[in-house]
PDB file of C-alpha atoms and ligand atoms in Angstrom:
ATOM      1  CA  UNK A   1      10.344  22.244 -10.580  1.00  0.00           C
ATOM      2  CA  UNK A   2       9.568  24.831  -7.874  1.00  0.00           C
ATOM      3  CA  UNK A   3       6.544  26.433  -9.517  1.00  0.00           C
ATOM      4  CA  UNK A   4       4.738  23.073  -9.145  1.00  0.00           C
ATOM      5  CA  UNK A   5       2.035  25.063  -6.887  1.00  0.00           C
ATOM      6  CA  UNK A   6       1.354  27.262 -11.061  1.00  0.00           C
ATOM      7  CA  UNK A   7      -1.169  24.526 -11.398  1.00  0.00           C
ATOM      8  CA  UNK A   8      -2.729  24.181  -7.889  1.00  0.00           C
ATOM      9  CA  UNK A   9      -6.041  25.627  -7.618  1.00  0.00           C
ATOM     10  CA  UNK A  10      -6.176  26.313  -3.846  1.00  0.00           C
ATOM     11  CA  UNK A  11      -3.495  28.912  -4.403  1.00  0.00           C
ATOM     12  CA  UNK A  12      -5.290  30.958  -6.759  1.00  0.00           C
ATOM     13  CA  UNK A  13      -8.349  30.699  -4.745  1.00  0.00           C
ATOM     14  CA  UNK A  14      -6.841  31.979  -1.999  1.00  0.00           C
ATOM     15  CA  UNK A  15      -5.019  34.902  -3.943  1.00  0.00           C
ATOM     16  CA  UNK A  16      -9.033  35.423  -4.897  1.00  0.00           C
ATOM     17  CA  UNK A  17     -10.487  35.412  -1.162  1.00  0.00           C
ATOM     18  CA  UNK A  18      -7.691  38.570  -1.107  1.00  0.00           C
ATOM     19  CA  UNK A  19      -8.534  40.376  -3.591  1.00  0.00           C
ATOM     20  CA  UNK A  20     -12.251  40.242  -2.372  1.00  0.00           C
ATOM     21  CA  UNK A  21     -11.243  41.021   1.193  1.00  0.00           C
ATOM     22  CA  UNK A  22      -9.667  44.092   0.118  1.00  0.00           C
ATOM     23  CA  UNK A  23     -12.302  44.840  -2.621  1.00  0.00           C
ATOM     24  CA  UNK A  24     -15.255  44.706   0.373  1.00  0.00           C
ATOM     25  CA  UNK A  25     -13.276  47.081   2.575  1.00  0.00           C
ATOM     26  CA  UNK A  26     -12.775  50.051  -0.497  1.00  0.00           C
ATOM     27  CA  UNK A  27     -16.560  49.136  -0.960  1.00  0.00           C
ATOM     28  CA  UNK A  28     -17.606  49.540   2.167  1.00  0.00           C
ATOM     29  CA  UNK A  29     -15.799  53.091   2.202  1.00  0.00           C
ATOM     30  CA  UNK A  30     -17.734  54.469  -0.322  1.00  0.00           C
ATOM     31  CA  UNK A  31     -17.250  56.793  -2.693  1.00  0.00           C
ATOM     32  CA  UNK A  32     -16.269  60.550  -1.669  1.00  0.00           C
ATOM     33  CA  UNK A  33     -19.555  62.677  -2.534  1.00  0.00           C
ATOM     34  CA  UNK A  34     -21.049  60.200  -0.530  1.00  0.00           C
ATOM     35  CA  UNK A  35     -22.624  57.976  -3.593  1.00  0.00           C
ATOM     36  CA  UNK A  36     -23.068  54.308  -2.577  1.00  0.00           C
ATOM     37  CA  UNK A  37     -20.313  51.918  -5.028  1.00  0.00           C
ATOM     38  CA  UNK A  38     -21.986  49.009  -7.201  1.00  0.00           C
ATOM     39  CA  UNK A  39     -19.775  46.719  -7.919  1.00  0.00           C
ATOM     40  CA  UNK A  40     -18.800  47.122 -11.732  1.00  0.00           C
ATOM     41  CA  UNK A  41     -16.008  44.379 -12.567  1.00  0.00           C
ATOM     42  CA  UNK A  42     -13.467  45.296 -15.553  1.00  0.00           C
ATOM     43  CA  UNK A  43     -13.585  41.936 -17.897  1.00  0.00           C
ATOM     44  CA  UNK A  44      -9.936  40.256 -18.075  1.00  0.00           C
ATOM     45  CA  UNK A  45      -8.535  37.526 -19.781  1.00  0.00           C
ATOM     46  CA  UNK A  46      -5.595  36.645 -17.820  1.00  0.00           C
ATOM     47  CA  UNK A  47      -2.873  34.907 -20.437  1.00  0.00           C
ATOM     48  CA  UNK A  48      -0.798  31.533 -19.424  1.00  0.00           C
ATOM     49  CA  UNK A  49      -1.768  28.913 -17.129  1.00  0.00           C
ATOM     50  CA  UNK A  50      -5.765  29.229 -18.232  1.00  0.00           C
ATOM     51  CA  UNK A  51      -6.243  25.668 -17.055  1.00  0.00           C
ATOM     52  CA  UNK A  52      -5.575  26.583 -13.301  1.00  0.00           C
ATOM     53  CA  UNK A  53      -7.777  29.683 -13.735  1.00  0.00           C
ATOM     54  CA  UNK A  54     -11.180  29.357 -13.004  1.00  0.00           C
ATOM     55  CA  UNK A  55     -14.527  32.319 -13.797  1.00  0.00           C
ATOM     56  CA  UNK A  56     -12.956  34.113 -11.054  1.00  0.00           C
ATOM     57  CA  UNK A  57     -10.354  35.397 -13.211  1.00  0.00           C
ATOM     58  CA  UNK A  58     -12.036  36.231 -16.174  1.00  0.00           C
ATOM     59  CA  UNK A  59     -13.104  40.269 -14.406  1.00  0.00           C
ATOM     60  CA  UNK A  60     -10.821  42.197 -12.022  1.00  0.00           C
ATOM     61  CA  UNK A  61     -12.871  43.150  -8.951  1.00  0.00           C
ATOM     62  CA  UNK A  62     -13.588  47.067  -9.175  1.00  0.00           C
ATOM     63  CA  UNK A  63     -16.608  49.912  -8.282  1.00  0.00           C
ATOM     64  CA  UNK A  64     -18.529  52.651  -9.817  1.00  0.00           C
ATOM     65  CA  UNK A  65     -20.380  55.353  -7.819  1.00  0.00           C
ATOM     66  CA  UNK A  66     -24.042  55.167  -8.253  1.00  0.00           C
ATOM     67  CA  UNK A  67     -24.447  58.846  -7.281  1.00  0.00           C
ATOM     68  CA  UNK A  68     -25.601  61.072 -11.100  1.00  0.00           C
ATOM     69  CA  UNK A  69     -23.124  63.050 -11.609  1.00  0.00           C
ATOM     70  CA  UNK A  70     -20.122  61.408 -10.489  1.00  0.00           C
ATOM     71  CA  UNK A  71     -19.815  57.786 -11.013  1.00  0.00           C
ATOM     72  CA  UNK A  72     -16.023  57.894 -10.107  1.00  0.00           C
ATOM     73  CA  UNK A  73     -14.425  54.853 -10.634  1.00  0.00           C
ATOM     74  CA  UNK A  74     -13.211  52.730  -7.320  1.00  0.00           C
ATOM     75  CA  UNK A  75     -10.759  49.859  -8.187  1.00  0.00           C
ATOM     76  CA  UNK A  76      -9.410  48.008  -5.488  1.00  0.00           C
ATOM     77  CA  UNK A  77      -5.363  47.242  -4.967  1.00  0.00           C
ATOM     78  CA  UNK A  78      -4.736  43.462  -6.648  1.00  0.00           C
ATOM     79  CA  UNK A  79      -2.858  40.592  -6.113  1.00  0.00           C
ATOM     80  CA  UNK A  80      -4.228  38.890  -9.036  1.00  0.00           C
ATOM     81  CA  UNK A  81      -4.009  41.069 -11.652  1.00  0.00           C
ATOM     82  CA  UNK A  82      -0.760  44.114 -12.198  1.00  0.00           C
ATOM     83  CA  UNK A  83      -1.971  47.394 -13.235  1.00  0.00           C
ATOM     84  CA  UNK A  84      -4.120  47.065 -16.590  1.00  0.00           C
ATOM     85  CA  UNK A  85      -2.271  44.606 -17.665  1.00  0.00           C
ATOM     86  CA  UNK A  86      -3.828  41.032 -18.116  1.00  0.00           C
ATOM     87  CA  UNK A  87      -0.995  38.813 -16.737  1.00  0.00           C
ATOM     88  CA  UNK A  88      -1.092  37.806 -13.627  1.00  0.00           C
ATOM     89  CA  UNK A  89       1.119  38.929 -10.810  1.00  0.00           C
ATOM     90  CA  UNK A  90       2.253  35.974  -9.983  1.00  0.00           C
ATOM     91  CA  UNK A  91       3.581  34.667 -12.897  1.00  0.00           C
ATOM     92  CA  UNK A  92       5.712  37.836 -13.557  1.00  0.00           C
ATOM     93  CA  UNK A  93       6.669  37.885 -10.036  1.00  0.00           C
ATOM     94  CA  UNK A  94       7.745  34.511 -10.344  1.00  0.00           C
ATOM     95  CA  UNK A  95       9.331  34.744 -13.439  1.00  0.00           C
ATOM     96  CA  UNK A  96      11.285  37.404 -12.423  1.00  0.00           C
ATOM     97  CA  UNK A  97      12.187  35.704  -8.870  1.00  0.00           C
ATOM     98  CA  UNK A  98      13.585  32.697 -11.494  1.00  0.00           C
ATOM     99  CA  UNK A  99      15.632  34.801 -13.531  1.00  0.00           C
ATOM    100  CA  UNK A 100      18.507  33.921 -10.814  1.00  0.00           C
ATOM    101  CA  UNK A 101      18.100  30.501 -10.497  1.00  0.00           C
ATOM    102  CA  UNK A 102      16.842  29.270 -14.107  1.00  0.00           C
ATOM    103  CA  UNK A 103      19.773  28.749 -17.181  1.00  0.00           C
ATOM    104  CA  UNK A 104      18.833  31.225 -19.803  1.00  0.00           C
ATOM    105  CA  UNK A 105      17.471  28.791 -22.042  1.00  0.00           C
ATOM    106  CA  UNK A 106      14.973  27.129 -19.471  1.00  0.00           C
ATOM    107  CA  UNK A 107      13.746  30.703 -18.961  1.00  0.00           C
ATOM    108  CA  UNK A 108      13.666  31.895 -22.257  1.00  0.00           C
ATOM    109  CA  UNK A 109      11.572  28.265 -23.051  1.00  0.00           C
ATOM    110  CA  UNK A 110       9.003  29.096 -19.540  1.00  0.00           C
ATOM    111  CA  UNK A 111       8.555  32.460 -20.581  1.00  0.00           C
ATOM    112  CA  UNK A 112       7.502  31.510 -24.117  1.00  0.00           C
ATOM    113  CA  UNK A 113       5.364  28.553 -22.690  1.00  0.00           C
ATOM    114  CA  UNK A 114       3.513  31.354 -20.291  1.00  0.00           C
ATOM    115  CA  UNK A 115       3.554  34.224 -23.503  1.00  0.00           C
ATOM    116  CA  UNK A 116       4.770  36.973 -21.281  1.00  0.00           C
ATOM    117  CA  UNK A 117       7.222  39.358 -22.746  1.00  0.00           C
ATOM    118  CA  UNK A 118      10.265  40.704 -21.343  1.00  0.00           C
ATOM    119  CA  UNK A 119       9.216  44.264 -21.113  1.00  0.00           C
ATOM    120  CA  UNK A 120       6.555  42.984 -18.732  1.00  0.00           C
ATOM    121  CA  UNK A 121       9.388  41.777 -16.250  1.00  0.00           C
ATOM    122  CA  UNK A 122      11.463  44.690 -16.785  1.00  0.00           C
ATOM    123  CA  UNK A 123       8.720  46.873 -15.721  1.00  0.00           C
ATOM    124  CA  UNK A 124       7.831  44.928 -12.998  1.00  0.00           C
ATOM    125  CA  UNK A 125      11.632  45.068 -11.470  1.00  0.00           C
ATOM    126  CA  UNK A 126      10.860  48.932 -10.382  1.00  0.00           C
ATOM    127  CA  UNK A 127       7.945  47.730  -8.042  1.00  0.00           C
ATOM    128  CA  UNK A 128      10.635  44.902  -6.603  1.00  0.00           C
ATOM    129  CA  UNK A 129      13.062  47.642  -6.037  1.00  0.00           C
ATOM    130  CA  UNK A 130      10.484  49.896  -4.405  1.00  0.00           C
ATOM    131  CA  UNK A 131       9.336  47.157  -2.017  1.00  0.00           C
ATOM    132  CA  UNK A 132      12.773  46.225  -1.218  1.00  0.00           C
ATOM    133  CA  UNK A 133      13.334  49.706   0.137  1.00  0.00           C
ATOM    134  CA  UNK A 134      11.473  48.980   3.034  1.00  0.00           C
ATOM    135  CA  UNK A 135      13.491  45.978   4.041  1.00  0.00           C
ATOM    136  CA  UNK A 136      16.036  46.967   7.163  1.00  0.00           C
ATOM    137  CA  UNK A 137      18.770  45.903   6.427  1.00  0.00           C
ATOM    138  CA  UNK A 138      18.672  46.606   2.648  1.00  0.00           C
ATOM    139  CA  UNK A 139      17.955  44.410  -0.371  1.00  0.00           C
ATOM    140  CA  UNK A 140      20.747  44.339  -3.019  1.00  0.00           C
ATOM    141  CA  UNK A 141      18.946  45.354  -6.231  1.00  0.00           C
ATOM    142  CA  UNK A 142      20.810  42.989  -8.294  1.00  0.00           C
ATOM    143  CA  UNK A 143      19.176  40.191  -6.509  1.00  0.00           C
ATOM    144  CA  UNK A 144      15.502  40.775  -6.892  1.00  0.00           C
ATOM    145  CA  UNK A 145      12.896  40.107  -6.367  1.00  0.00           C
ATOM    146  CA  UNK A 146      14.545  36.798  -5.492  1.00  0.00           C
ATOM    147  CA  UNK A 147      16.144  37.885  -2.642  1.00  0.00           C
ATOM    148  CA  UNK A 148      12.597  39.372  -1.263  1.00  0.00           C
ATOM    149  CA  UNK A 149      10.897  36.142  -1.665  1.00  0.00           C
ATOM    150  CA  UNK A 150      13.567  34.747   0.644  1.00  0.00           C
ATOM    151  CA  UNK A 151      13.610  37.422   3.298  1.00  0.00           C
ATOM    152  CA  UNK A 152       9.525  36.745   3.631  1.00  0.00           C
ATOM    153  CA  UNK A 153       8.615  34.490   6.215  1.00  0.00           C
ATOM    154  CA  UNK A 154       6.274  31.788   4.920  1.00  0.00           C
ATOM    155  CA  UNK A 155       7.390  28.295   4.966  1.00  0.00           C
ATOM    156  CA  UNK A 156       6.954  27.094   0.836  1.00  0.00           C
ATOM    157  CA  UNK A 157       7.473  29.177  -1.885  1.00  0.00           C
ATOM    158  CA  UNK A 158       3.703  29.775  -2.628  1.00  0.00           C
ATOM    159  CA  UNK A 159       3.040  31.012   0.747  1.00  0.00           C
ATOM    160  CA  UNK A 160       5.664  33.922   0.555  1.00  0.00           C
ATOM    161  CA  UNK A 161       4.917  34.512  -2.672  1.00  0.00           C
ATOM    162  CA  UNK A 162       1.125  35.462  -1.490  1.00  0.00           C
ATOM    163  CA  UNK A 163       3.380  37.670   1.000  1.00  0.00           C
ATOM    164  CA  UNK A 164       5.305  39.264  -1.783  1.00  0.00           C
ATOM    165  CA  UNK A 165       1.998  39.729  -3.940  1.00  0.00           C
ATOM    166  CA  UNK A 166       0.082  41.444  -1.027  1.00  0.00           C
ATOM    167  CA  UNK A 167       3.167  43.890  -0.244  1.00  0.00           C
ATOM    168  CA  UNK A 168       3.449  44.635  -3.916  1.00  0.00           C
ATOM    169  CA  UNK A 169       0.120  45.279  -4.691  1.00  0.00           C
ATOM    170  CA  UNK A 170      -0.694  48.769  -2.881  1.00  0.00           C
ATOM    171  CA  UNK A 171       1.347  49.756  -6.387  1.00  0.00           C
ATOM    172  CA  UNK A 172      -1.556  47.797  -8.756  1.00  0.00           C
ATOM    173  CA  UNK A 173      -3.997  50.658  -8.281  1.00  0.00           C
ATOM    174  CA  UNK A 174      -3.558  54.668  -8.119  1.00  0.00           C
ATOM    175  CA  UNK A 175      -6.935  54.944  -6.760  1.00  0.00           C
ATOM    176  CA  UNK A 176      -6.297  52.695  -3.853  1.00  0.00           C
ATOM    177  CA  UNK A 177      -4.675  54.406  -0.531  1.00  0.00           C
ATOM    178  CA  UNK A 178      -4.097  50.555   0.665  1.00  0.00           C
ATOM    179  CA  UNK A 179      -1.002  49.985   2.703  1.00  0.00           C
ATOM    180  CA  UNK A 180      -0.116  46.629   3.659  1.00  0.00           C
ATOM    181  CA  UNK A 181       2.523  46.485   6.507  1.00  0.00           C
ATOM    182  CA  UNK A 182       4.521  43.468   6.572  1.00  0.00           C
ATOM    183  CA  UNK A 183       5.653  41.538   9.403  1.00  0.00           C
ATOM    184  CA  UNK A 184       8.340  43.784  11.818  1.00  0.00           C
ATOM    185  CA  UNK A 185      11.110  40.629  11.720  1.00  0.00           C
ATOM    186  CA  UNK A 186      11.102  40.874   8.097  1.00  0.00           C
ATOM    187  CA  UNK A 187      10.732  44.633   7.448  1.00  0.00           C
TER     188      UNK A 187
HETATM  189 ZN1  LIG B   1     -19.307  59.476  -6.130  1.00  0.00          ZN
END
Protein backbone atom coordinates (compact mmCIF):
# COMPACT_ATOMS: atom_id res chain seq x y z
CA UNK A 1 0.00 0.00 0.00
CA UNK A 2 1.09 3.59 -0.72
CA UNK A 3 1.55 4.74 2.87
CA UNK A 4 4.40 2.19 3.17
CA UNK A 5 6.80 5.34 3.99
CA UNK A 6 3.89 5.56 7.76
CA UNK A 7 6.55 3.36 9.18
CA UNK A 8 9.86 4.82 7.84
CA UNK A 9 11.72 6.71 10.31
CA UNK A 10 13.78 8.99 8.01
CA UNK A 11 10.53 10.65 7.05
CA UNK A 12 9.53 11.70 10.35
CA UNK A 13 12.96 12.80 11.10
CA UNK A 14 13.02 14.92 8.46
CA UNK A 15 9.41 16.39 9.11
CA UNK A 16 11.41 17.03 12.70
CA UNK A 17 14.64 18.87 11.21
CA UNK A 18 11.45 21.28 9.87
CA UNK A 19 9.82 21.92 12.53
CA UNK A 20 13.17 22.88 14.31
CA UNK A 21 14.28 24.98 11.36
CA UNK A 22 11.29 27.01 11.63
CA UNK A 23 11.18 26.86 15.50
CA UNK A 24 15.06 28.48 15.54
CA UNK A 25 14.03 31.26 13.17
CA UNK A 26 10.64 32.48 15.53
CA UNK A 27 13.36 32.02 18.32
CA UNK A 28 15.78 33.90 17.04
CA UNK A 29 13.10 36.80 16.50
CA UNK A 30 12.37 37.21 19.87
CA UNK A 31 9.68 38.16 21.62
CA UNK A 32 8.07 41.79 21.05
CA UNK A 33 8.97 43.78 24.41
CA UNK A 34 12.20 42.68 23.58
CA UNK A 35 12.38 39.60 26.28
CA UNK A 36 14.79 36.86 25.12
CA UNK A 37 12.40 33.26 24.31
CA UNK A 38 13.45 29.98 26.33
CA UNK A 39 12.43 27.31 24.76
CA UNK A 40 9.32 25.85 26.73
CA UNK A 41 8.02 22.64 24.73
CA UNK A 42 4.11 21.77 25.14
CA UNK A 43 4.16 17.79 26.08
CA UNK A 44 2.22 15.68 23.26
CA UNK A 45 1.35 12.31 22.83
CA UNK A 46 0.84 11.95 19.24
CA UNK A 47 -1.89 8.86 18.71
CA UNK A 48 -1.35 6.01 15.83
CA UNK A 49 1.76 4.83 14.41
CA UNK A 50 3.74 5.22 18.04
CA UNK A 51 6.23 2.64 16.82
CA UNK A 52 7.63 5.00 14.02
CA UNK A 53 7.63 7.88 16.53
CA UNK A 54 10.55 8.42 18.38
CA UNK A 55 11.18 11.19 21.91
CA UNK A 56 11.00 13.75 19.34
CA UNK A 57 7.39 13.56 19.23
CA UNK A 58 6.45 13.25 22.60
CA UNK A 59 6.59 17.76 23.03
CA UNK A 60 5.64 20.18 20.22
CA UNK A 61 8.50 22.67 19.81
CA UNK A 62 7.26 26.15 21.31
CA UNK A 63 8.72 29.51 23.46
CA UNK A 64 8.02 31.55 26.44
CA UNK A 65 9.38 35.10 26.98
CA UNK A 66 11.74 35.28 29.82
CA UNK A 67 11.09 39.03 30.24
CA UNK A 68 8.71 39.50 34.11
CA UNK A 69 5.88 40.67 33.13
CA UNK A 70 5.14 39.26 29.90
CA UNK A 71 6.10 35.77 29.26
CA UNK A 72 3.97 35.71 25.99
CA UNK A 73 3.79 32.54 24.56
CA UNK A 74 5.79 31.93 21.01
CA UNK A 75 4.75 28.65 19.25
CA UNK A 76 6.18 27.99 16.08
CA UNK A 77 4.00 26.94 12.70
CA UNK A 78 4.11 22.76 12.58
CA UNK A 79 4.30 20.17 10.27
CA UNK A 80 4.20 17.58 12.84
CA UNK A 81 1.61 18.34 14.92
CA UNK A 82 -2.21 20.32 13.65
CA UNK A 83 -3.33 22.96 15.91
CA UNK A 84 -3.70 21.51 19.62
CA UNK A 85 -4.62 18.59 18.51
CA UNK A 86 -2.35 15.45 19.14
CA UNK A 87 -2.58 13.67 15.73
CA UNK A 88 -0.25 14.15 13.49
CA UNK A 89 -0.57 16.06 10.27
CA UNK A 90 0.35 13.63 8.27
CA UNK A 91 -1.77 11.00 9.02
CA UNK A 92 -4.93 13.21 8.64
CA UNK A 93 -3.52 14.65 5.60
CA UNK A 94 -3.07 11.37 4.32
CA UNK A 95 -6.11 9.99 5.34
CA UNK A 96 -7.94 12.50 3.84
CA UNK A 97 -5.76 12.42 0.44
CA UNK A 98 -7.06 8.39 0.58
CA UNK A 99 -10.55 9.07 0.96
CA UNK A 100 -10.56 9.05 -3.09
CA UNK A 101 -8.69 6.22 -3.76
CA UNK A 102 -9.47 3.73 -0.70
CA UNK A 103 -13.11 1.49 -0.81
CA UNK A 104 -15.03 2.68 2.15
CA UNK A 105 -14.43 -0.26 4.10
CA UNK A 106 -10.49 -0.24 3.77
CA UNK A 107 -10.80 3.33 5.07
CA UNK A 108 -13.19 2.96 7.60
CA UNK A 109 -10.73 -0.30 8.83
CA UNK A 110 -7.20 2.35 8.46
CA UNK A 111 -8.89 4.95 10.21
CA UNK A 112 -9.87 2.71 13.13
CA UNK A 113 -6.34 1.03 13.04
CA UNK A 114 -4.77 4.83 13.33
CA UNK A 115 -7.88 5.97 16.09
CA UNK A 116 -8.53 9.20 14.32
CA UNK A 117 -12.07 10.31 14.09
CA UNK A 118 -13.89 11.67 11.29
CA UNK A 119 -14.48 15.09 12.64
CA UNK A 120 -10.70 15.39 12.64
CA UNK A 121 -10.69 14.98 8.70
CA UNK A 122 -13.64 17.03 8.23
CA UNK A 123 -12.00 19.83 9.92
CA UNK A 124 -8.97 19.43 8.29
CA UNK A 125 -10.74 19.66 4.61
CA UNK A 126 -11.14 23.68 5.25
CA UNK A 127 -7.24 24.07 5.47
CA UNK A 128 -7.09 21.79 1.99
CA UNK A 129 -9.55 24.12 0.49
CA UNK A 130 -7.72 27.21 1.70
CA UNK A 131 -4.38 25.99 0.31
CA UNK A 132 -5.91 25.01 -2.86
CA UNK A 133 -6.91 28.61 -3.42
CA UNK A 134 -3.60 29.51 -4.21
CA UNK A 135 -3.17 26.99 -6.97
CA UNK A 136 -3.48 28.86 -10.66
CA UNK A 137 -5.38 27.19 -12.32
CA UNK A 138 -7.84 26.17 -9.55
CA UNK A 139 -8.25 23.01 -7.48
CA UNK A 140 -11.73 21.38 -7.69
CA UNK A 141 -12.81 21.14 -4.03
CA UNK A 142 -14.36 17.86 -4.47
CA UNK A 143 -11.02 16.40 -5.12
CA UNK A 144 -8.95 17.29 -2.14
CA UNK A 145 -6.56 17.31 -0.80
CA UNK A 146 -5.83 14.52 -3.26
CA UNK A 147 -5.68 16.49 -6.08
CA UNK A 148 -3.01 18.94 -4.18
CA UNK A 149 -0.75 16.15 -3.41
CA UNK A 150 -0.66 15.53 -7.15
CA UNK A 151 -0.20 19.06 -8.39
CA UNK A 152 3.10 19.20 -5.88
CA UNK A 153 6.19 18.47 -7.46
CA UNK A 154 8.14 15.85 -5.52
CA UNK A 155 8.82 12.61 -7.09
CA UNK A 156 7.16 9.80 -4.25
CA UNK A 157 4.33 10.38 -2.34
CA UNK A 158 6.25 11.14 0.95
CA UNK A 159 8.21 13.81 -0.59
CA UNK A 160 5.09 15.92 -1.68
CA UNK A 161 3.45 15.14 1.15
CA UNK A 162 6.39 17.06 3.23
CA UNK A 163 5.41 19.78 0.44
CA UNK A 164 1.77 19.69 1.30
CA UNK A 165 2.59 19.64 5.19
CA UNK A 166 4.94 22.72 4.95
CA UNK A 167 2.28 24.78 2.77
CA UNK A 168 -0.41 23.79 5.20
CA UNK A 169 1.17 24.51 8.22
CA UNK A 170 1.39 28.52 8.32
CA UNK A 171 -2.52 27.56 9.46
CA UNK A 172 -1.12 25.21 12.68
CA UNK A 173 -0.31 28.32 14.70
CA UNK A 174 -2.16 31.88 15.15
CA UNK A 175 0.88 33.22 16.68
CA UNK A 176 3.08 32.40 13.78
CA UNK A 177 3.24 35.14 10.77
CA UNK A 178 5.12 32.16 8.72
CA UNK A 179 4.43 32.09 5.04
CA UNK A 180 5.75 29.40 3.05
CA UNK A 181 5.68 30.13 -0.77
CA UNK A 182 5.57 27.19 -2.87
CA UNK A 183 7.26 26.55 -6.00
CA UNK A 184 5.92 29.20 -9.04
CA UNK A 185 5.23 25.96 -11.61
CA UNK A 186 2.98 24.59 -9.11
CA UNK A 187 1.31 27.69 -7.60
ZN1 LIG B 1 7.96 39.34 25.97
Amino acid sequence: MCHAFLTDTNFYQLLFQIDESIAEEVGARGCKCGGVLHSARYPRKPRGIRSALDSNYGSRLSFCCSQDGCRRRHTPASVRFLGRKVYLGVIVVLLTALNHGLSEARRRRLIEELDVPLQTLWRWRRCWRAVAGQFIPPIDADTLPGALLERLSGSSLSERLVQLLVLICPVTTSSSSLRVSGNPQNM
